mmCIF file of C-alpha atoms in Angstrom:
data_model
loop_
_atom_site.group_PDB
_atom_site.id
_atom_site.type_symbol
_atom_site.label_atom_id
_atom_site.label_comp_id
_atom_site.label_asym_id
_atom_site.label_seq_id
_atom_site.Cartn_x
_atom_site.Cartn_y
_atom_site.Cartn_z
ATOM 1 C CA MET A 26 9.267 -14.340 28.996
ATOM 2 C CA SER A 27 8.242 -11.022 29.715
ATOM 3 C CA ASP A 28 4.877 -10.905 32.035
ATOM 4 C CA GLU A 29 3.936 -8.527 30.683
ATOM 5 C CA VAL A 30 1.552 -7.844 26.661
ATOM 6 C CA VAL A 31 2.973 -4.578 25.998
ATOM 7 C CA LEU A 32 5.080 -2.646 26.346
ATOM 8 C CA TYR A 33 5.284 1.048 26.974
ATOM 9 C CA GLU A 34 8.347 3.029 26.344
ATOM 10 C CA VAL A 35 8.999 7.423 25.719
ATOM 11 C CA GLN A 36 11.685 8.607 23.408
ATOM 12 C CA GLY A 37 11.635 12.298 23.447
ATOM 13 C CA PRO A 38 8.229 13.801 21.570
ATOM 14 C CA VAL A 39 8.075 10.379 21.181
ATOM 15 C CA ALA A 40 5.933 6.860 22.835
ATOM 16 C CA LEU A 41 6.526 3.555 21.507
ATOM 17 C CA VAL A 42 3.797 1.174 22.227
ATOM 18 C CA THR A 43 5.399 -2.321 21.331
ATOM 19 C CA MET A 44 2.664 -5.667 21.548
ATOM 20 C CA ASN A 45 4.848 -8.298 23.667
ATOM 21 C CA ARG A 46 3.801 -11.771 22.700
ATOM 22 C CA PRO A 47 7.131 -12.964 20.732
ATOM 23 C CA GLU A 48 6.369 -17.156 21.232
ATOM 24 C CA PHE A 49 2.626 -16.174 20.245
ATOM 25 C CA HIS A 50 4.118 -14.678 17.200
ATOM 26 C CA ASN A 51 2.044 -11.116 18.382
ATOM 27 C CA ALA A 52 -1.548 -12.843 18.978
ATOM 28 C CA GLN A 53 -3.883 -10.956 19.935
ATOM 29 C CA ASN A 54 -5.570 -11.633 23.130
ATOM 30 C CA SER A 55 -7.654 -10.074 26.051
ATOM 31 C CA GLN A 56 -5.359 -8.946 28.003
ATOM 32 C CA MET A 57 -2.781 -7.885 25.296
ATOM 33 C CA THR A 58 -6.063 -5.890 23.349
ATOM 34 C CA TYR A 59 -6.904 -3.711 27.220
ATOM 35 C CA ALA A 60 -3.543 -3.362 27.677
ATOM 36 C CA LEU A 61 -2.740 -1.882 24.092
ATOM 37 C CA ASP A 62 -6.595 0.741 25.313
ATOM 38 C CA ALA A 63 -4.444 1.027 28.652
ATOM 39 C CA ALA A 64 -1.093 1.970 26.880
ATOM 40 C CA PHE A 65 -3.303 4.505 24.167
ATOM 41 C CA ARG A 66 -4.327 6.663 26.944
ATOM 42 C CA ARG A 67 -1.109 7.128 28.901
ATOM 43 C CA ALA A 68 0.321 8.449 25.871
ATOM 44 C CA CYS A 69 -2.505 11.020 24.677
ATOM 45 C CA ASP A 70 -3.043 11.813 27.916
ATOM 46 C CA ASP A 71 0.848 12.631 28.567
ATOM 47 C CA ASP A 72 1.366 16.252 26.731
ATOM 48 C CA ALA A 73 4.838 16.208 26.360
ATOM 49 C CA VAL A 74 4.104 12.658 23.269
ATOM 50 C CA LYS A 75 3.449 14.413 20.045
ATOM 51 C CA VAL A 76 3.611 10.637 18.048
ATOM 52 C CA ILE A 77 2.494 7.259 18.970
ATOM 53 C CA VAL A 78 4.742 4.198 17.225
ATOM 54 C CA LEU A 79 2.898 1.073 17.383
ATOM 55 C CA ARG A 80 4.984 -2.859 17.030
ATOM 56 C CA GLY A 81 6.065 -5.626 17.866
ATOM 57 C CA GLU A 82 8.124 -7.863 19.554
ATOM 58 C CA GLY A 83 10.167 -10.282 17.708
ATOM 59 C CA LYS A 84 9.696 -12.024 14.307
ATOM 60 C CA HIS A 85 6.777 -10.843 13.223
ATOM 61 C CA PHE A 86 4.058 -7.864 13.662
ATOM 62 C CA SER A 87 0.326 -10.472 14.886
ATOM 63 C CA ALA A 88 -0.258 -13.101 13.355
ATOM 64 C CA GLY A 89 -4.138 -11.989 14.596
ATOM 65 C CA HIS A 90 -6.616 -12.674 16.937
ATOM 66 C CA ASP A 91 -6.410 -15.063 19.205
ATOM 67 C CA ILE A 92 -7.343 -18.245 18.996
ATOM 68 C CA GLY A 93 -5.801 -21.281 20.538
ATOM 69 C CA THR A 94 -2.646 -20.153 22.362
ATOM 70 C CA PRO A 95 -2.543 -20.916 26.065
ATOM 71 C CA GLY A 96 -3.225 -17.902 27.373
ATOM 72 C CA ARG A 97 -6.684 -17.164 25.094
ATOM 73 C CA ASP A 98 -8.827 -15.283 27.198
ATOM 74 C CA VAL A 99 -11.775 -15.181 25.288
ATOM 75 C CA ASP A 100 -13.922 -16.960 28.094
ATOM 76 C CA LYS A 101 -12.518 -14.434 31.224
ATOM 77 C CA SER A 102 -14.492 -10.819 31.772
ATOM 78 C CA PHE A 103 -12.359 -7.959 32.198
ATOM 79 C CA ASP A 104 -12.685 -4.078 32.943
ATOM 80 C CA ARG A 105 -15.127 -3.102 29.671
ATOM 81 C CA ALA A 106 -13.522 0.505 28.066
ATOM 82 C CA SER A 107 -16.358 1.381 26.229
ATOM 83 C CA LEU A 108 -21.466 0.709 27.804
ATOM 84 C CA TRP A 109 -21.077 -2.564 26.326
ATOM 85 C CA TYR A 110 -22.142 -5.494 29.151
ATOM 86 C CA ASP A 111 -19.759 -8.223 29.545
ATOM 87 C CA HIS A 112 -20.100 -11.317 27.344
ATOM 88 C CA VAL A 113 -18.546 -13.792 29.250
ATOM 89 C CA ASN A 114 -22.433 -16.595 29.863
ATOM 90 C CA LYS A 115 -23.822 -14.125 27.231
ATOM 91 C CA PRO A 116 -26.112 -17.554 25.147
ATOM 92 C CA GLY A 117 -25.532 -18.339 21.719
ATOM 93 C CA GLY A 118 -23.991 -15.103 19.333
ATOM 94 C CA GLU A 119 -24.988 -12.501 21.780
ATOM 95 C CA PHE A 120 -21.577 -13.875 23.332
ATOM 96 C CA LEU A 121 -19.025 -12.843 20.315
ATOM 97 C CA TYR A 122 -21.303 -9.966 19.677
ATOM 98 C CA ALA A 123 -21.146 -8.286 22.656
ATOM 99 C CA ARG A 124 -16.939 -9.483 22.981
ATOM 100 C CA GLU A 125 -16.700 -7.735 19.874
ATOM 101 C CA GLN A 126 -18.614 -4.786 20.059
ATOM 102 C CA GLU A 127 -15.456 -4.124 22.809
ATOM 103 C CA VAL A 128 -12.073 -5.509 21.621
ATOM 104 C CA TYR A 129 -12.887 -5.515 18.315
ATOM 105 C CA LEU A 130 -14.601 -2.943 16.177
ATOM 106 C CA GLY A 131 -15.174 -0.110 19.463
ATOM 107 C CA MET A 132 -11.506 -0.581 20.792
ATOM 108 C CA CYS A 133 -10.527 -0.216 16.406
ATOM 109 C CA ARG A 134 -12.614 2.928 16.179
ATOM 110 C CA ARG A 135 -11.505 4.336 19.133
ATOM 111 C CA TRP A 136 -7.435 3.502 18.431
ATOM 112 C CA ARG A 137 -7.803 4.963 14.805
ATOM 113 C CA GLU A 138 -10.013 8.517 16.663
ATOM 114 C CA MET A 139 -6.770 8.826 18.480
ATOM 115 C CA PRO A 140 -5.830 13.089 18.858
ATOM 116 C CA LYS A 141 -1.903 12.222 17.783
ATOM 117 C CA PRO A 142 -0.478 10.797 15.183
ATOM 118 C CA THR A 143 0.602 7.144 14.227
ATOM 119 C CA ILE A 144 2.877 5.174 12.795
ATOM 120 C CA ALA A 145 1.936 1.105 12.384
ATOM 121 C CA MET A 146 6.024 -0.098 11.996
ATOM 122 C CA VAL A 147 5.381 -3.926 10.002
ATOM 123 C CA GLN A 148 8.141 -5.966 10.600
ATOM 124 C CA GLY A 149 7.351 -10.379 8.914
ATOM 125 C CA ALA A 150 2.885 -11.308 9.424
ATOM 126 C CA CYS A 151 0.671 -8.850 9.385
ATOM 127 C CA ILE A 152 -2.144 -11.577 9.812
ATOM 128 C CA ALA A 153 -6.269 -11.044 9.664
ATOM 129 C CA GLY A 154 -6.757 -9.024 13.591
ATOM 130 C CA GLY A 155 -3.360 -7.806 12.692
ATOM 131 C CA LEU A 156 -4.403 -5.656 9.434
ATOM 132 C CA MET A 157 -6.879 -4.437 12.251
ATOM 133 C CA LEU A 158 -4.288 -2.898 14.449
ATOM 134 C CA ALA A 159 -2.193 -1.507 11.556
ATOM 135 C CA TRP A 160 -5.011 0.184 9.848
ATOM 136 C CA VAL A 161 -5.550 2.360 12.368
ATOM 137 C CA CYS A 162 -2.905 4.074 12.385
ATOM 138 C CA ASP A 163 -2.587 7.138 10.388
ATOM 139 C CA LEU A 164 0.927 5.909 8.294
ATOM 140 C CA ILE A 165 2.334 2.300 7.926
ATOM 141 C CA VAL A 166 5.615 1.565 7.199
ATOM 142 C CA ALA A 167 6.908 -1.926 7.028
ATOM 143 C CA SER A 168 9.660 -3.444 6.390
ATOM 144 C CA ASP A 169 10.642 -5.269 2.976
ATOM 145 C CA ASP A 170 9.958 -8.684 4.184
ATOM 146 C CA ALA A 171 6.790 -7.737 6.033
ATOM 147 C CA TYR A 172 3.392 -8.973 4.019
ATOM 148 C CA PHE A 173 -0.096 -8.934 5.457
ATOM 149 C CA ARG A 174 -3.250 -11.198 5.100
ATOM 150 C CA ASP A 175 -6.849 -11.993 5.712
ATOM 151 C CA PRO A 176 -7.503 -15.695 5.254
ATOM 152 C CA VAL A 177 -10.841 -15.922 7.052
ATOM 153 C CA VAL A 178 -13.055 -16.343 4.013
ATOM 154 C CA ARG A 179 -11.689 -19.634 4.966
ATOM 155 C CA MET A 180 -13.663 -19.755 7.992
ATOM 156 C CA GLY A 181 -16.930 -18.442 6.697
ATOM 157 C CA ILE A 182 -16.405 -15.299 7.630
ATOM 158 C CA PRO A 183 -16.533 -11.384 5.359
ATOM 159 C CA GLY A 184 -13.263 -11.093 6.612
ATOM 160 C CA VAL A 185 -11.806 -9.375 10.211
ATOM 161 C CA GLU A 186 -14.459 -7.152 12.214
ATOM 162 C CA TYR A 187 -12.793 -3.635 11.331
ATOM 163 C CA PHE A 188 -13.470 -4.127 7.709
ATOM 164 C CA ALA A 189 -12.201 -1.394 5.882
ATOM 165 C CA HIS A 190 -10.892 -3.603 2.569
ATOM 166 C CA ALA A 191 -12.939 -1.557 0.798
ATOM 167 C CA HIS A 192 -11.371 1.830 1.690
ATOM 168 C CA GLU A 193 -7.810 0.360 2.199
ATOM 169 C CA LEU A 194 -7.336 -1.025 -1.293
ATOM 170 C CA ASN A 195 -9.677 -0.698 -4.093
ATOM 171 C CA PRO A 196 -12.681 -3.150 -3.864
ATOM 172 C CA ARG A 197 -11.517 -5.198 -6.936
ATOM 173 C CA ILE A 198 -8.110 -6.166 -4.938
ATOM 174 C CA ALA A 199 -9.551 -5.624 -2.104
ATOM 175 C CA LYS A 200 -11.777 -8.601 -3.804
ATOM 176 C CA GLU A 201 -8.825 -10.579 -4.438
ATOM 177 C CA PHE A 202 -7.211 -10.307 -1.081
ATOM 178 C CA LEU A 203 -9.861 -11.852 0.833
ATOM 179 C CA PHE A 204 -11.730 -14.072 -1.893
ATOM 180 C CA LEU A 205 -7.737 -16.246 -2.490
ATOM 181 C CA GLY A 206 -6.159 -15.668 1.393
ATOM 182 C CA GLU A 207 -2.459 -15.182 -0.148
ATOM 183 C CA ARG A 208 -0.101 -12.989 1.722
ATOM 184 C CA MET A 209 0.449 -9.556 -0.266
ATOM 185 C CA PRO A 210 4.248 -9.040 -0.036
ATOM 186 C CA ALA A 211 4.398 -5.139 1.731
ATOM 187 C CA GLU A 212 6.525 -3.639 -2.026
ATOM 188 C CA ARG A 213 2.301 -4.335 -3.616
ATOM 189 C CA ALA A 214 1.602 -3.263 -0.523
ATOM 190 C CA TRP A 215 2.883 0.189 -1.205
ATOM 191 C CA GLN A 216 2.140 0.366 -4.987
ATOM 192 C CA MET A 217 -1.052 -0.454 -3.831
ATOM 193 C CA GLY A 218 -1.524 2.533 -1.447
ATOM 194 C CA MET A 219 -2.036 0.375 2.054
ATOM 195 C CA VAL A 220 1.665 0.888 2.873
ATOM 196 C CA ASN A 221 3.713 4.168 2.896
ATOM 197 C CA LYS A 222 7.218 2.986 2.605
ATOM 198 C CA VAL A 223 8.934 0.242 2.681
ATOM 199 C CA VAL A 224 11.843 -0.473 3.639
ATOM 200 C CA PRO A 225 14.757 -3.315 5.575
ATOM 201 C CA ARG A 226 14.297 -3.664 7.521
ATOM 202 C CA ASP A 227 17.686 -3.226 9.708
ATOM 203 C CA VAL A 228 16.675 0.027 9.441
ATOM 204 C CA LEU A 229 12.939 -0.104 10.088
ATOM 205 C CA LEU A 230 13.229 1.203 13.506
ATOM 206 C CA ASP A 231 15.177 4.861 12.933
ATOM 207 C CA VAL A 232 13.235 4.708 9.936
ATOM 208 C CA THR A 233 10.007 5.284 11.909
ATOM 209 C CA LEU A 234 11.354 6.921 14.488
ATOM 210 C CA ASP A 235 12.873 9.777 12.252
ATOM 211 C CA MET A 236 9.444 9.675 10.778
ATOM 212 C CA ALA A 237 7.783 10.102 13.493
ATOM 213 C CA ARG A 238 9.947 12.783 15.186
ATOM 214 C CA ARG A 239 10.069 14.650 12.128
ATOM 215 C CA ILE A 240 6.089 14.727 12.402
ATOM 216 C CA ALA A 241 6.520 15.381 16.212
ATOM 217 C CA GLU A 242 8.209 19.365 15.367
ATOM 218 C CA MET A 243 5.013 20.421 14.121
ATOM 219 C CA PRO A 244 1.952 22.028 15.937
ATOM 220 C CA ARG A 245 0.119 20.077 18.212
ATOM 221 C CA LEU A 246 -4.192 20.898 16.749
ATOM 222 C CA GLY A 247 -2.790 20.886 13.662
ATOM 223 C CA LEU A 248 -2.018 17.860 13.424
ATOM 224 C CA GLN A 249 -5.571 16.280 15.361
ATOM 225 C CA LEU A 250 -7.401 18.599 12.740
ATOM 226 C CA THR A 251 -5.906 17.941 9.977
ATOM 227 C CA LYS A 252 -6.916 14.068 11.484
ATOM 228 C CA GLN A 253 -10.091 14.663 12.498
ATOM 229 C CA ALA A 254 -10.419 16.240 8.919
ATOM 230 C CA LEU A 255 -9.208 13.360 6.842
ATOM 231 C CA ASN A 256 -11.293 10.964 8.882
ATOM 232 C CA ASN A 257 -14.530 12.138 8.829
ATOM 233 C CA ALA A 258 -13.641 12.605 4.365
ATOM 234 C CA GLU A 259 -12.599 8.432 4.766
ATOM 235 C CA ASP A 260 -16.459 8.461 6.739
ATOM 236 C CA LEU A 261 -18.461 9.901 4.723
ATOM 237 C CA MET A 262 -17.326 7.980 1.885
ATOM 238 C CA GLY A 263 -19.342 5.483 3.600
ATOM 239 C CA LYS A 264 -16.142 3.565 6.056
ATOM 240 C CA ARG A 265 -18.165 4.135 9.231
ATOM 241 C CA ALA A 266 -21.562 2.457 7.330
ATOM 242 C CA THR A 267 -19.158 0.209 5.684
ATOM 243 C CA MET A 268 -17.582 -1.712 8.879
ATOM 244 C CA ASP A 269 -21.488 -1.173 10.896
ATOM 245 C CA MET A 270 -22.732 -3.109 7.701
ATOM 246 C CA VAL A 271 -20.086 -5.997 7.379
ATOM 247 C CA PHE A 272 -20.079 -6.541 11.419
ATOM 248 C CA GLY A 273 -23.714 -8.179 11.095
ATOM 249 C CA LEU A 274 -22.950 -10.191 8.434
ATOM 250 C CA HIS A 275 -19.508 -11.343 10.471
ATOM 251 C CA HIS A 276 -21.159 -12.294 13.329
ATOM 252 C CA PHE A 277 -24.267 -14.048 10.895
ATOM 253 C CA ALA A 278 -21.066 -15.956 9.813
ATOM 254 C CA HIS A 279 -20.562 -16.919 13.304
ATOM 255 C CA ALA A 280 -24.322 -18.040 13.739
ATOM 256 C CA HIS A 281 -24.377 -19.850 11.054
ATOM 257 C CA ASN A 282 -20.882 -21.298 12.006
ATOM 258 C CA GLU A 283 -21.949 -22.783 15.352
ATOM 259 C CA LEU A 284 -25.362 -23.686 14.011
ATOM 260 C CA VAL A 285 -23.851 -26.144 11.378
ATOM 261 C CA SER A 286 -20.906 -27.361 12.469
ATOM 262 C CA GLY A 287 -21.017 -26.642 16.272
ATOM 263 C CA ASP A 288 -17.476 -24.244 15.600
ATOM 264 C CA ARG A 289 -18.177 -20.927 15.665
ATOM 265 C CA LEU A 290 -14.397 -20.409 13.571
ATOM 266 C CA GLY A 291 -16.413 -23.460 11.440
ATOM 267 C CA GLY A 292 -13.913 -26.006 13.048
ATOM 268 C CA TYR A 293 -10.678 -23.587 12.671
ATOM 269 C CA ASP A 294 -7.834 -23.321 15.407
ATOM 270 C CA ALA A 295 -4.855 -21.711 15.645
ATOM 271 C CA ARG A 296 -3.320 -25.004 14.193
ATOM 272 C CA SER A 297 -5.005 -25.649 11.406
ATOM 273 C CA MET A 298 -5.180 -22.056 10.438
ATOM 274 C CA ALA A 299 -1.814 -22.204 10.516
ATOM 275 C CA SER A 300 -0.983 -25.069 8.288
ATOM 276 C CA SER A 301 -3.931 -23.572 5.539
ATOM 277 C CA GLN A 302 -2.287 -20.444 6.016
ATOM 278 C CA ARG A 303 2.114 -22.654 4.874
ATOM 279 C CA GLU A 304 0.161 -23.678 1.804
ATOM 280 C CA PRO A 305 1.999 -22.277 -1.513
ATOM 281 C CA ALA A 306 1.360 -19.317 -2.138
ATOM 282 C CA LYS A 307 -0.026 -18.592 -5.936
ATOM 283 C CA GLU A 308 0.518 -15.335 -6.550
ATOM 284 C CA GLY A 309 -0.036 -13.204 -10.094
ATOM 285 C CA ARG A 310 1.488 -9.948 -10.511
#
């Protein structure tokens, strides 16, 4: 196992940022989140880089936020990337509220606004917190064995912190996605407009890099302005306001869970959540 939880590589005009916790299906602890932030900043600072590709090492893109690996570091302080104060040792709901303003909502919003085009290269599982990483990217290329899932309603929580569900999917499909918590195969995600391209896994990297290199031929400023225009259009349609509203509901759910069960996640840990996701899916078409 590598000690580097995020790998960084440049191939011509393309920076490849790779989550590197394959033994834990790239579950995102804070160490990884801050390493991702540093890698994205490095790519944005490099004038030779025109496009950024985000990918995951191993079988899966990302199994989501780390809620139970040996490297879970929710109680550890890091050098913060925003002006939010440290969450460690804060009482009650303030603990998670301050932490998630920094490492989840805040970082994801900043990554969405990177001035360079970004492509998520998704294989295998893209679950809960993994969705947030894919959704902040401008394009998503998925392998034909990839699937998407947000099962956190099982915890009594209305979706992940970067709540883009109603914008990534038709609202009625988003309700199905959340109410059932079932897998959405890559093919259906493509039909819903959430994914740009679905390809066999053995050509996933080649197809993604080809797309990145063709984008890199465009003028840098033209790409940045186009991305800014479309992101602003999404926000005018309510994307950012929706996130602000749901973030409050999300933390009300955490506080309710702790009052009722003594656990912010409603009694679920990594093992029990994984077990719940192995239940036979009843996906309709």
